[in-house]
Coordinates of C-alpha atoms and ligand atoms in Angstrom, one line a residue:
X1 CA -5.9 -14.2 -2.2
X2 CA -6.0 -18.0 -1.6
X3 CA -8.8 -19.3 0.6
X4 CA -9.3 -22.6 2.4
X5 CA -12.5 -24.3 3.6
X6 CA -12.7 -27.8 5.0
X7 CA -15.3 -29.9 6.7
X8 CA -15.9 -33.3 8.5
X9 CA -19.7 -33.9 9.0
X10 CA -22.5 -36.4 8.8
X11 CA -24.3 -34.6 6.1
X12 CA -23.5 -33.5 2.5
X13 CA -20.9 -30.7 3.0
X14 CA -20.7 -29.4 -0.6
X15 CA -23.1 -26.4 0.2
X16 CA -20.9 -25.5 3.1
X17 CA -17.7 -25.6 1.1
X18 CA -19.2 -23.7 -1.8
X19 CA -20.7 -21.0 0.4
X20 CA -17.4 -20.7 2.2
X21 CA -15.6 -20.2 -1.1
X22 CA -18.1 -17.6 -2.1
X23 CA -17.5 -15.7 1.1
X24 CA -13.8 -15.7 0.4
X25 CA -14.2 -14.7 -3.3
X26 CA -13.7 -11.0 -2.6
X27 CA -10.1 -11.6 -1.6
X28 CA -9.3 -12.2 -5.2
X29 CA -8.6 -15.6 -6.9
X30 CA -8.1 -17.0 -10.4
X31 CA -9.2 -20.6 -10.0
X32 CA -11.1 -22.7 -7.5
X33 CA -11.8 -26.3 -6.6
X34 CA -13.3 -28.8 -4.2
X35 CA -12.4 -32.4 -3.2
X36 CA -14.6 -34.9 -1.4
X37 CA -14.4 -38.3 0.0
X38 CA -17.0 -40.3 -2.0
X39 CA -17.5 -44.0 -1.4
X40 CA -13.9 -44.8 -0.5
X41 CA -12.5 -42.6 -3.3
X42 CA -11.3 -39.1 -3.8
X43 CA -13.4 -37.0 -6.2
X44 CA -12.8 -33.4 -7.2
X45 CA -14.0 -30.5 -9.4
X46 CA -11.8 -27.6 -10.4
X47 CA -12.4 -24.5 -12.4
X48 CA -10.7 -21.4 -13.7
X49 CA -14.0 -19.6 -13.7
X50 CA -16.0 -18.2 -10.8
X51 CA -17.1 -20.2 -7.7
X52 CA -20.7 -20.1 -9.2
X53 CA -19.4 -22.0 -12.2
X54 CA -17.7 -24.6 -9.9
X55 CA -21.0 -24.9 -8.1
X56 CA -22.8 -25.7 -11.4
X57 CA -20.1 -28.3 -12.2
X58 CA -20.5 -29.9 -8.8
X59 CA -24.3 -30.1 -9.3
X60 CA -23.9 -31.5 -12.8
X61 CA -21.5 -34.2 -11.6
X62 CA -23.8 -34.9 -8.6
X63 CA -20.8 -34.5 -6.3
X64 CA -21.5 -34.9 -2.6
X65 CA -19.7 -36.2 0.5
X66 CA -19.3 -35.9 4.2
X67 CA -15.6 -35.1 4.3
X68 CA -13.9 -32.6 2.0
X69 CA -11.8 -29.5 1.4
X70 CA -12.1 -26.6 -1.0
X71 CA -9.9 -23.7 -2.2
X72 CA -9.7 -20.5 -4.1
X73 CA -6.3 -20.0 -5.7
X74 CA -4.3 -16.9 -6.6
X75 CA -1.5 -18.0 -8.8
X76 CA 2.1 -17.8 -7.6
X77 CA 3.8 -21.0 -8.9
X78 CA 2.2 -22.0 -12.2
X79 CA -0.4 -20.2 -14.4
X80 CA -4.0 -19.9 -13.4
X81 CA -5.1 -23.2 -15.1
X82 CA -7.3 -26.1 -14.0
X83 CA -4.4 -28.5 -13.6
X84 CA -2.7 -26.0 -11.2
X85 CA -5.9 -25.4 -9.2
X86 CA -6.2 -27.0 -5.8
X87 CA -7.1 -29.5 -4.3
X88 CA -4.0 -31.5 -5.4
X89 CA -4.1 -35.3 -5.2
X90 CA -1.3 -37.7 -4.6
X91 CA -1.7 -41.2 -6.0
X92 CA -5.5 -40.9 -5.5
X93 CA -4.9 -41.3 -1.8
X94 CA -4.1 -37.8 -0.5
X95 CA -6.0 -34.6 -1.2
X96 CA -4.6 -31.3 -0.2
X97 CA -5.1 -27.5 -0.4
X98 CA -2.5 -24.9 0.6
X99 CA -2.2 -21.1 1.1
X100 CA 1.3 -19.6 1.2
X101 CA 4.6 -20.4 -0.6
X102 CA 6.9 -23.3 0.0
X103 CA 10.4 -22.1 -0.6
X104 CA 12.2 -25.5 -0.8
X105 CA 9.7 -26.9 -3.3
X106 CA 12.3 -27.4 -6.1
X107 CA 14.5 -29.5 -3.8
X108 CA 11.5 -31.6 -2.5
X109 CA 10.2 -32.0 -6.1
X110 CA 13.5 -33.5 -7.2
X111 CA 13.6 -35.9 -4.3
X112 CA 10.0 -37.0 -4.8
X113 CA 10.5 -37.5 -8.6
X114 CA 13.4 -39.9 -7.9
X115 CA 10.9 -41.8 -5.7
X116 CA 8.6 -42.2 -8.7
X117 CA 6.1 -39.4 -8.1
X118 CA 4.7 -37.8 -11.3
X119 CA 3.8 -34.1 -11.1
X120 CA 0.8 -32.8 -12.9
X121 CA 1.1 -29.2 -12.0
X122 CA 3.8 -26.5 -11.6
X123 CA 2.6 -25.6 -8.1
X124 CA 4.6 -25.8 -4.9
X125 CA 1.4 -27.3 -3.4
X126 CA 1.6 -30.6 -5.3
X127 CA 4.9 -31.1 -3.6
X128 CA 3.3 -31.2 -0.2
X129 CA 0.6 -33.6 -1.4
X130 CA 3.2 -36.1 -2.6
X131 CA 5.4 -35.5 0.5
X132 CA 2.4 -36.4 2.7
X133 CA 1.7 -39.4 0.6
X134 CA 5.3 -40.6 0.7
X135 CA 5.5 -40.2 4.5
X136 CA 1.9 -41.6 5.1
X137 CA 1.8 -44.1 8.0
X138 CA -1.9 -44.7 8.0
X139 CA -2.3 -42.0 10.6
X140 CA -2.8 -38.7 8.8
X141 CA -2.4 -36.5 11.8
X142 CA 0.9 -38.0 12.7
X143 CA 2.1 -37.9 9.1
X144 CA 1.3 -34.2 8.7
X145 CA 3.2 -33.4 11.8
X146 CA 6.2 -35.1 10.4
X147 CA 5.8 -33.8 6.8
X148 CA 5.4 -30.2 7.7
X149 CA 8.8 -30.3 9.5
X150 CA 10.3 -30.7 6.0
X151 CA 8.7 -27.6 4.7
X152 CA 10.5 -24.2 4.4
X153 CA 8.3 -21.2 3.9
X154 CA 4.8 -20.2 4.7
X155 CA 1.7 -22.4 4.7
X156 CA -1.8 -23.1 5.9
X157 CA -2.9 -26.6 4.6
X158 CA -5.9 -28.8 4.8
X159 CA -5.6 -32.4 3.9
X160 CA -7.5 -35.6 3.9
X161 CA -6.9 -39.2 3.0
X162 CA -8.9 -41.8 1.1
X163 CA -8.1 -44.2 3.8
X164 CA -9.5 -42.2 6.8
X165 CA -13.0 -41.1 5.7
X166 CA -13.9 -39.0 8.7
X167 CA -10.8 -36.9 9.3
X168 CA -9.3 -33.7 7.9
X169 CA -6.0 -32.5 9.2
X170 CA -4.9 -28.8 9.1
X171 CA -1.6 -27.1 9.8
X172 CA -0.3 -23.6 9.8
X173 CA 2.9 -21.7 9.8
X174 CA 2.9 -18.1 8.5
X175 CA -0.6 -18.2 7.0
X176 CA -3.8 -18.0 9.0
X177 CA -6.0 -21.0 9.6
X178 CA -9.0 -21.3 11.9
X179 CA -11.1 -24.2 13.3
X180 CA -14.9 -23.9 13.4
X181 CA -16.6 -26.1 16.0
X182 CA -20.0 -27.6 15.3
X183 CA -22.3 -30.2 16.8
X184 CA -20.9 -33.5 15.7
X185 CA -19.2 -31.8 12.8
X186 CA -16.1 -29.6 12.5
X187 CA -14.6 -27.2 10.1
X188 CA -11.5 -25.5 8.9
X189 CA -11.0 -22.2 7.1
X190 CA -8.5 -19.6 6.4
X191 CA -10.9 -16.9 7.7
X192 CA -13.8 -17.1 10.1
X193 CA -15.9 -15.2 7.5
X194 CA -15.9 -18.4 5.4
X195 CA -17.9 -20.2 8.1
X196 CA -20.4 -17.4 8.8
X197 CA -23.8 -19.0 9.0
X198 CA -22.3 -22.4 9.7
X199 CA -20.7 -21.9 13.1
X200 CA -19.6 -18.9 15.2
X201 CA -17.4 -21.1 17.6
X202 CA -13.9 -20.4 16.4
X203 CA -10.4 -21.4 17.4
X204 CA -7.5 -19.4 15.9
X205 CA -4.7 -21.8 15.4
X206 CA -1.3 -20.5 16.4
X207 CA 2.0 -20.6 14.5
X208 CA 3.2 -24.2 14.1
X209 CA -0.1 -25.8 15.2
X210 CA -1.4 -29.0 13.6
X211 CA -5.1 -29.9 14.1
X212 CA -6.9 -33.2 13.9
X213 CA -10.5 -32.7 12.9
X214 CA -12.9 -35.6 13.4
X215 CA -16.6 -35.7 13.9
X216 CA -16.6 -35.6 17.7
X217 CA -13.0 -34.4 18.3
X218 CA -10.7 -31.4 17.6
X219 CA -7.2 -32.2 18.8
X220 CA -4.4 -29.7 18.5
X221 CA -0.7 -30.0 18.9
X222 CA 1.8 -27.2 18.9
X223 CA 5.0 -26.9 16.9
X224 CA 6.8 -29.3 19.3
X225 CA 4.0 -31.9 18.9
X226 CA 2.7 -31.1 22.5
X227 CA -1.1 -31.3 22.9
X228 CA -2.5 -27.8 23.5
X229 CA -5.8 -26.2 24.4
X230 CA -6.7 -23.2 22.3
X231 CA -9.4 -20.8 23.4
X232 CA -12.8 -21.2 21.6
X233 CA -14.1 -17.7 20.7
X234 CA -17.5 -16.7 19.6
X235 CA -17.0 -14.7 16.4
X236 CA -19.8 -12.9 14.7
X237 CA -18.5 -12.6 11.2
X238 CA -20.4 -10.0 9.3
X239 CA -22.6 -12.1 7.1
X240 CA -25.0 -9.3 6.0
X241 CA -22.3 -6.9 4.9
X242 CA -21.3 -9.0 2.0
X243 CA -24.6 -8.3 0.3
X244 CA -24.4 -5.8 -2.6
X245 CA -27.7 -4.1 -2.0
X246 CA -28.8 -1.5 -4.5
X247 CA -25.2 -0.8 -5.7
X248 CA -23.7 -1.9 -9.0
X249 CA -20.3 -2.8 -7.4
X250 CA -18.9 -3.3 -3.9
X251 CA -16.4 -0.6 -4.5
X252 CA -19.3 1.9 -5.2
X253 CA -21.1 0.7 -2.2
X254 CA -18.0 1.0 0.0
X255 CA -17.3 4.5 -1.3
X256 CA -20.8 5.6 -0.3
X257 CA -20.5 3.8 3.1
X258 CA -17.7 6.1 4.2
X259 CA -19.8 8.5 6.2
X260 CA -21.3 5.6 8.2
X261 CA -17.9 3.8 8.5
X262 CA -16.3 6.9 9.9
X263 CA -19.1 7.6 12.4
X264 CA -18.9 4.0 13.5
X265 CA -15.2 4.3 13.9
X266 CA -15.6 7.3 16.1
X267 CA -18.5 5.9 18.1
X268 CA -17.9 6.0 21.8
X269 CA -15.0 8.4 21.6
X270 CA -16.0 11.2 24.0
X271 CA -12.6 12.6 24.6
X272 CA -9.0 12.0 23.5
X273 CA -7.2 9.6 25.8
X274 CA -4.5 7.0 25.1
X275 CA -6.9 4.3 26.5
X276 CA -8.5 4.4 23.1
X277 CA -5.6 2.3 21.9
X278 CA -5.5 -0.1 24.9
X279 CA -5.0 -0.2 28.7
X280 CA -1.2 0.0 28.4
X281 CA -1.2 2.9 25.9
X282 CA -0.6 5.7 28.4
X283 CA 2.6 4.1 29.8
X284 CA 3.9 3.3 26.3
X285 CA 3.1 6.7 24.7
X286 CA 4.9 8.3 27.6
X287 CA 8.0 6.3 26.9
X288 CA 8.3 6.4 23.1
X289 CA 10.3 9.0 21.3
X290 CA 9.4 8.3 17.7
X291 CA 6.9 6.4 15.5
X292 CA 7.7 3.8 12.9
X293 CA 4.8 3.0 10.5
X294 CA 4.9 -0.3 8.5
X295 CA 2.3 -1.1 5.9
X296 CA 1.6 -2.0 2.2
X297 CA -0.5 -0.6 -0.6
X298 CA -3.2 1.8 0.3
X299 CA -2.5 1.3 4.0
X300 CA 1.0 2.6 3.3
X301 CA -0.4 5.8 1.9
X302 CA -2.5 6.3 5.0
X303 CA 0.7 5.9 7.0
X304 CA 2.4 8.5 4.8
X305 CA -0.4 11.0 5.5
X306 CA -0.1 10.3 9.2
X307 CA 3.6 11.2 9.1
X308 CA 2.6 14.8 8.3
X309 CA 0.1 14.8 11.1
X310 CA 2.3 13.1 13.8
X311 CA 5.3 15.4 13.1
X312 CA 3.3 18.6 12.8
X313 CA 0.8 18.2 15.5
X314 CA 2.4 15.8 18.1
X315 CA 6.0 16.9 17.4
X316 CA 7.1 13.3 17.3
X317 CA 9.5 12.0 14.6
X318 CA 7.7 9.6 12.3
X319 CA 9.1 7.3 9.7
X320 CA 7.0 5.3 7.3
X321 CA 8.3 2.2 5.5
X322 CA 6.9 -0.2 3.0
X323 CA 6.7 -3.4 4.9
X324 CA 8.2 -5.6 2.2
X325 CA 11.3 -3.4 2.1
X326 CA 11.7 -2.9 5.8
X327 CA 11.7 -6.6 6.6
X328 CA 14.7 -7.2 4.5
X329 CA 16.6 -4.0 5.3
X330 CA 19.4 -3.6 7.8
X331 CA 17.8 -0.7 9.7
X332 CA 18.8 0.8 13.0
X333 CA 16.3 -0.4 15.6
X334 CA 15.1 2.1 18.2
X335 CA 13.6 0.3 21.2
X336 CA 11.9 3.6 22.2
X337 CA 10.0 3.8 18.9
X338 CA 6.3 2.9 18.7
X339 CA 5.9 0.5 15.8
X340 CA 2.6 1.1 14.1
X341 CA 1.3 -1.4 11.5
X342 CA -1.6 -0.4 9.4
X343 CA -3.7 -3.1 7.7
X344 CA -7.2 -3.5 6.5
X345 CA -7.1 -7.3 6.6
X346 CA -4.6 -7.8 9.4
X347 CA -3.2 -10.7 7.4
X348 CA -0.9 -9.1 4.8
X349 CA 2.1 -11.4 4.9
X350 CA 4.7 -8.6 4.4
X351 CA 3.3 -6.4 7.1
X352 CA 3.1 -9.3 9.6
X353 CA 6.7 -10.2 8.8
X354 CA 7.8 -6.6 9.1
X355 CA 6.1 -6.4 12.5
X356 CA 7.9 -9.6 13.6
X357 CA 11.2 -8.3 12.3
X358 CA 10.8 -5.1 14.3
X359 CA 9.9 -7.2 17.4
X360 CA 12.9 -9.5 16.9
X361 CA 15.1 -6.4 16.8
X362 CA 13.9 -5.4 20.3
X363 CA 11.2 -3.0 19.3
X364 CA 8.6 -4.1 21.8
X365 CA 6.1 -1.3 21.6
X366 CA 3.6 -2.2 18.9
X367 CA 0.3 -0.8 17.8
X368 CA -1.9 -1.8 14.9
X369 CA -4.6 0.2 13.2
X370 CA -6.6 -2.6 11.7
X371 CA -10.1 -3.4 10.3
X372 CA -10.1 -7.1 11.4
X373 CA -10.5 -7.4 15.2
X374 CA -9.5 -11.1 15.3
X375 CA -6.6 -11.0 12.8
X376 CA -3.1 -12.1 13.5
X377 CA -2.0 -8.4 13.4
X378 CA -4.2 -7.5 16.3
X379 CA -3.3 -10.6 18.2
X380 CA 0.4 -9.9 17.8
X381 CA 0.5 -6.2 18.6
X382 CA 0.5 -4.8 22.2
X383 CA -2.0 -2.1 21.3
X384 CA -4.7 -1.9 18.8
X385 CA -7.2 0.4 17.3
X386 CA -10.0 -1.4 15.4
X387 CA -11.5 0.6 12.6
X388 CA -15.1 -0.1 12.0
X389 CA -15.3 0.1 8.3
X390 CA -17.1 -3.3 8.1
X391 CA -16.2 -5.9 5.6
X392 CA -14.5 -4.4 2.6
X393 CA -15.1 -6.5 -0.5
X394 CA -13.8 -4.4 -3.4
X395 CA -10.1 -5.2 -4.0
X396 CA -9.5 -1.4 -4.3
X397 CA -9.6 -0.2 -0.8
X398 CA -11.7 2.8 0.0
X399 CA -13.6 2.9 3.3
X400 CA -10.7 1.1 5.0
X401 CA -8.4 4.0 3.9
X402 CA -10.6 6.8 5.3
X403 CA -11.2 4.9 8.6
X404 CA -7.5 4.2 8.9
X405 CA -6.9 8.0 8.5
X406 CA -9.5 8.6 11.2
X407 CA -7.8 6.2 13.6
X408 CA -4.4 7.7 12.8
X409 CA -5.7 11.2 13.4
X410 CA -6.9 10.1 16.9
X411 CA -3.4 8.6 17.5
X412 CA -1.8 11.9 16.5
X413 CA -4.1 13.7 19.0
X414 CA -3.4 11.2 21.8
X415 CA 0.4 11.6 21.2
X416 CA 0.1 15.3 21.1
X417 CA -1.8 15.3 24.4
X418 CA 0.9 13.2 26.1
X419 CA 3.6 15.5 24.7
X420 CA 1.8 18.5 26.1
X421 CA 0.9 19.9 22.7
X422 CA -2.9 19.6 22.9
X423 CA -4.9 21.7 25.3
X424 CA -8.6 21.2 26.1
X425 CA -9.7 23.8 23.7
X426 CA -7.7 22.3 20.8
X427 CA -9.0 18.8 21.8
X428 CA -12.6 20.0 21.7
X429 CA -12.1 21.7 18.3
X430 CA -10.4 18.7 16.7
X431 CA -13.1 16.3 18.0
X432 CA -15.8 18.6 16.7
X433 CA -14.1 18.6 13.3
X434 CA -13.9 14.8 13.3
X435 CA -17.5 14.4 14.2
X436 CA -18.5 16.6 11.3
X437 CA -16.5 14.4 8.9
X438 CA -19.5 12.1 7.9
X439 CA -21.6 15.0 6.8
X440 CA -18.7 16.6 5.1
X441 CA -18.0 13.4 3.1
X442 CA -21.7 13.1 2.2
X443 CA -21.5 16.6 0.6
X444 CA -18.4 15.4 -1.4
X445 CA -20.3 12.3 -2.5
X446 CA -22.9 14.6 -4.0
X447 CA -20.3 15.8 -6.5
X448 CA -20.6 12.4 -8.3
X449 CA -22.4 13.7 -11.4
X450 CA -19.6 16.2 -12.1
X451 CA -17.0 13.5 -11.6
X452 CA -18.8 11.1 -14.0
X453 CA -18.5 13.8 -16.7
X454 CA -14.7 13.9 -16.2
X455 CA -14.5 10.1 -16.1
X456 CA -15.8 9.9 -19.7
X457 CA -12.8 11.9 -20.8
X458 CA -10.4 9.9 -18.7
X459 CA -11.7 6.6 -20.0
X460 CA -10.1 7.5 -23.4
X461 CA -6.6 8.1 -22.0
X462 CA -3.8 5.7 -21.4
X463 CA -1.8 7.8 -19.0
X464 CA -2.5 10.2 -16.2
X465 CA -0.5 12.3 -13.7
X466 CA -1.6 13.1 -10.2
X467 CA -0.1 16.0 -8.3
X468 CA -0.4 17.1 -4.6
X469 CA 1.7 18.8 -2.0
X470 CA 2.3 18.3 1.7
X471 CA -0.5 16.4 3.4
X472 CA -2.1 15.8 0.0
X473 CA 0.8 14.3 -1.8
X474 CA -0.1 10.8 -0.3
X475 CA -3.6 11.5 -1.4
X476 CA -2.4 12.1 -5.0
X477 CA -0.5 8.7 -4.7
X478 CA -3.7 7.0 -3.5
X479 CA -5.7 8.6 -6.3
X480 CA -3.2 7.3 -8.9
X481 CA -3.2 3.9 -7.3
X482 CA -7.0 3.7 -7.4
X483 CA -7.0 4.6 -11.1
X484 CA -4.3 2.2 -12.2
X485 CA -5.7 -0.7 -10.1
X486 CA -9.2 -0.8 -11.6
X487 CA -9.1 1.1 -14.9
X488 CA -5.6 -0.1 -16.0
X489 CA -4.7 3.4 -17.0
X490 CA -1.0 4.0 -16.2
X491 CA -1.1 6.6 -13.5
X492 CA 1.7 8.2 -11.5
X493 CA 1.7 10.7 -8.6
X494 CA 4.3 13.3 -7.8
X495 CA 4.7 15.9 -5.2
X496 CA 4.0 18.9 -7.4
X497 CA 7.4 20.5 -6.6
X498 CA 9.1 17.6 -8.2
X499 CA 7.3 18.1 -11.6
X500 CA 10.2 20.1 -13.1
X501 CA 12.7 17.4 -12.1
X502 CA 11.3 14.8 -14.5
X503 CA 7.6 14.2 -15.0
X504 CA 7.2 17.6 -16.9
X505 CA 8.8 15.8 -19.8
X506 CA 5.7 13.7 -20.1
X507 CA 3.3 16.5 -20.2
X508 CA 1.5 17.1 -23.5
X509 CA -2.1 17.7 -24.6
X510 CA -2.6 14.0 -24.2
X511 CA -1.7 13.9 -20.5
X512 CA -4.5 14.7 -18.0
X513 CA -3.0 16.1 -14.8
X514 CA -5.2 15.6 -11.8
X515 CA -4.3 18.1 -9.1
X516 CA -5.4 17.8 -5.5
X517 CA -5.6 21.5 -4.6
X518 CA -7.1 22.3 -1.1
X519 CA -6.9 25.8 0.0
X520 CA -4.0 25.3 2.4
X521 CA -0.7 27.0 3.0
X522 CA 0.7 25.3 -0.2
X523 CA -1.9 26.6 -2.6
X524 CA 0.1 29.4 -4.1
X525 CA 3.1 27.1 -4.7
X526 CA 0.7 24.6 -6.3
X527 CA -0.8 27.2 -8.6
X528 CA 2.7 27.9 -9.9
X529 CA 3.1 24.1 -10.6
X530 CA -0.2 24.1 -12.4
X531 CA 1.1 27.0 -14.6
X532 CA 4.0 24.8 -15.5
X533 CA 1.6 22.2 -16.7
X534 CA -0.5 24.6 -18.7
X535 CA 2.5 26.2 -20.3
X536 CA 3.3 22.7 -21.8
X537 CA -0.3 22.2 -23.1
X538 CA -1.2 19.7 -20.3
X539 CA -4.9 19.5 -19.3
X540 CA -5.6 20.1 -15.6
X541 CA -8.4 18.5 -13.6
X542 CA -8.4 20.3 -10.3
X543 CA -10.1 19.3 -7.1
X544 CA -10.2 22.7 -5.3
X545 CA -12.0 23.9 -2.2
X546 CA -15.0 26.2 -2.2
X547 CA -13.1 29.2 -1.1
X548 CA -10.1 28.9 -3.4
X549 CA -9.6 31.3 -6.3
X550 CA -8.9 28.6 -8.9
X551 CA -11.2 29.0 -11.8
X552 CA -12.1 26.9 -14.9
X553 CA -10.8 28.0 -18.2
X554 CA -9.2 26.6 -21.3
X555 CA -7.5 23.4 -20.4
X556 CA -8.4 23.8 -16.7
X557 CA -11.4 21.9 -15.3
X558 CA -12.3 22.6 -11.7
X559 CA -14.5 20.7 -9.2
X560 CA -15.0 22.4 -5.9
X561 CA -15.3 20.5 -2.6
X562 CA -17.9 22.1 -0.4
X563 CA -15.6 23.3 2.3
X564 CA -11.9 23.5 3.3
X565 CA -11.3 21.0 6.0
X566 CA -7.9 22.0 7.5
X567 CA -5.8 19.2 8.8
X568 CA -8.5 16.6 8.1
X569 CA -8.8 17.7 4.4
X570 CA -7.0 14.5 3.1
X571 CA -10.0 12.4 4.3
X572 CA -12.3 14.5 2.1
X573 CA -10.0 15.0 -0.9
X574 CA -9.5 11.3 -1.4
X575 CA -13.2 10.7 -2.0
X576 CA -13.5 12.3 -5.4
X577 CA -10.4 10.5 -6.5
X578 CA -12.0 7.2 -5.6
X579 CA -15.1 8.2 -7.5
X580 CA -13.0 9.3 -10.5
X581 CA -11.3 5.9 -10.6
X582 CA -14.5 4.0 -10.2
X583 CA -16.4 5.8 -13.0
X584 CA -13.4 5.7 -15.3
X585 CA -13.2 1.9 -14.8
X586 CA -16.9 1.6 -15.3
X587 CA -16.7 3.5 -18.6
X588 CA -13.8 1.2 -19.7
X589 CA -15.8 -1.9 -18.8
X590 CA -13.2 -3.5 -16.5
X591 CA -14.0 -5.8 -13.6
X592 CA -14.1 -3.1 -10.9
X593 CA -14.3 -5.3 -7.8
X594 CA -11.9 -7.9 -9.0
X595 CA -9.2 -6.2 -11.1
X596 CA -6.9 -8.5 -13.0
X597 CA -3.9 -10.0 -11.2
X598 CA -4.7 -8.3 -7.9
X599 CA -5.9 -9.8 -4.6
X600 CA -7.7 -8.3 -1.7
X601 CA -5.6 -9.8 1.0
X602 CA -2.0 -10.6 0.1
X603 CA -1.2 -13.5 2.3
X604 CA 2.0 -14.5 0.4
X605 CA 5.2 -12.6 0.2
Ligands
G6P701 C1 -3.6 -5.5 -1.4 C2 -5.0 -4.9 -1.6 C3 -4.9 -3.4 -1.2 C4 -4.3 -3.2 0.2 C5 -3.0 -3.9 0.4 C6 -2.6 -3.9 1.8 O1 -2.7 -5.0 -2.3 O2 -5.4 -5.0 -2.9 O3 -6.2 -2.8 -1.3 O4 -4.1 -1.8 0.4 O5 -3.1 -5.3 0.0 O6 -3.5 -4.7 2.6 P1 -3.9 -4.5 4.1 O7 -5.0 -5.5 4.3 O8 -2.6 -4.9 4.8 O9 -4.3 -3.1 4.3

């Protein structure tokens, strides 16, 4: 989603701004731009193409400067067009970029129009630029502190003025913003990754902070205008992991990285102990009587899978809620519940808001399963488990999902242990099974040629149905999500028992029905559901286990996974579904890593 980079230096900063934007590209965007202070004037370049095109434009126009800001935009207010791309100018004096959504933009726009401001875009951002200009006192830092008080909604902004050549001001409320400290130069960004290779000295701004960035000075005030010191952290953002290597797409690379990602996630875990989740975990796990999982997208499906584990293995009640629903629902808070947020990015606006909503309701025990160690989610939760998937670039989440499941299974075992439901023998057996996951996944990845053959048939379809039962129902949901996200084929998932309550009406010869069919206690039930599909002429594509007695025949295609993996089977069964989506998208020629309209990290509501 939207990304910000800003710099004040004594050298040409365009390479830093452009490189920063490139590092944020994977988050998804539809336009980009850069603004610079050039000889007492504001100059900018904007594009609805890729950052590489913007770079060419910058070179062609010989744009260079010592002070500037840059942005990748994911459209919310106004179409993805050049005139809506950031930076926005006000009266050729103020340049501004913004992440987030300003909720009172209509009201402010009306007010500013009556003051004579002319709007060139449909964005809520341009409103802030004009507001800053209108309130400008000649001291940008002071002005931004006052102007942001008038904003309702979420924002991270970076702004500079034609009249103050060596100064960039940043402010955040609800959207992340960091400061990068250099030697006689300073930087701003929405993510430390943007500054990888430029500086590793990072300050994470807190809610309500406003920062004054000059060549030799970084000055921060909090939401009350009080000067504050924020800790400078050394952050090693993963620069190398953004390379594509021998793969055609990041998604393909990330699917194939799963054995490594899981073994990294399990590294150092010699036994099951609550400490894995933090020093205070033992006391908290002892106290809690239930679990409430909050997440969005793929992370929500890992939460759904965990519900089956947590209730069956640990005997603890577990509810899973879509964060964007939970935050606005009048729910009944349970202070003895462990609130678990699951997030790849740790930045998803709805998940963060749901966490804060739960906390505001008196639910103090919070844990996050997150892939970004320095994210707001980790900072705001009492306990954390950091998955070690590495940077995930493909918008369609893959290795983040399987590592989340790995972390959630560990959580299940830790809870089971505390509740007296995991003896030493069981612990040893479960850990052994977990450690074998990387090689089990490698064996599943070897099925790729068979899956490619299926993908060719799928590429010609416009609809698909996914079925699963029990633990594998969320896996069917995730398989359908993957297919629709990147191939644009309409795909739905159902718990197979629900088939006859509606979706069976859709089943014809034209409807491929993907069935996740591990050899577990539900297999006989599932076979009956498959018969229901066949009887209506539907074509079945079944992911079975080696030892199951499901055979290929007319209208029934079977791929066998090498082994049945018991409770951990969802981690294996999702992998062929990821590959099916990937190869189907490839056959249809879509932009696999950057599917239309979607963003990697959804930092707006
Ligand atoms: C976006 C991404 C998904 C992701 C979801 C939740 O929709 O495209 O891949 O699952 O956000 O993101 P999170 O970072 O919180 O896991």
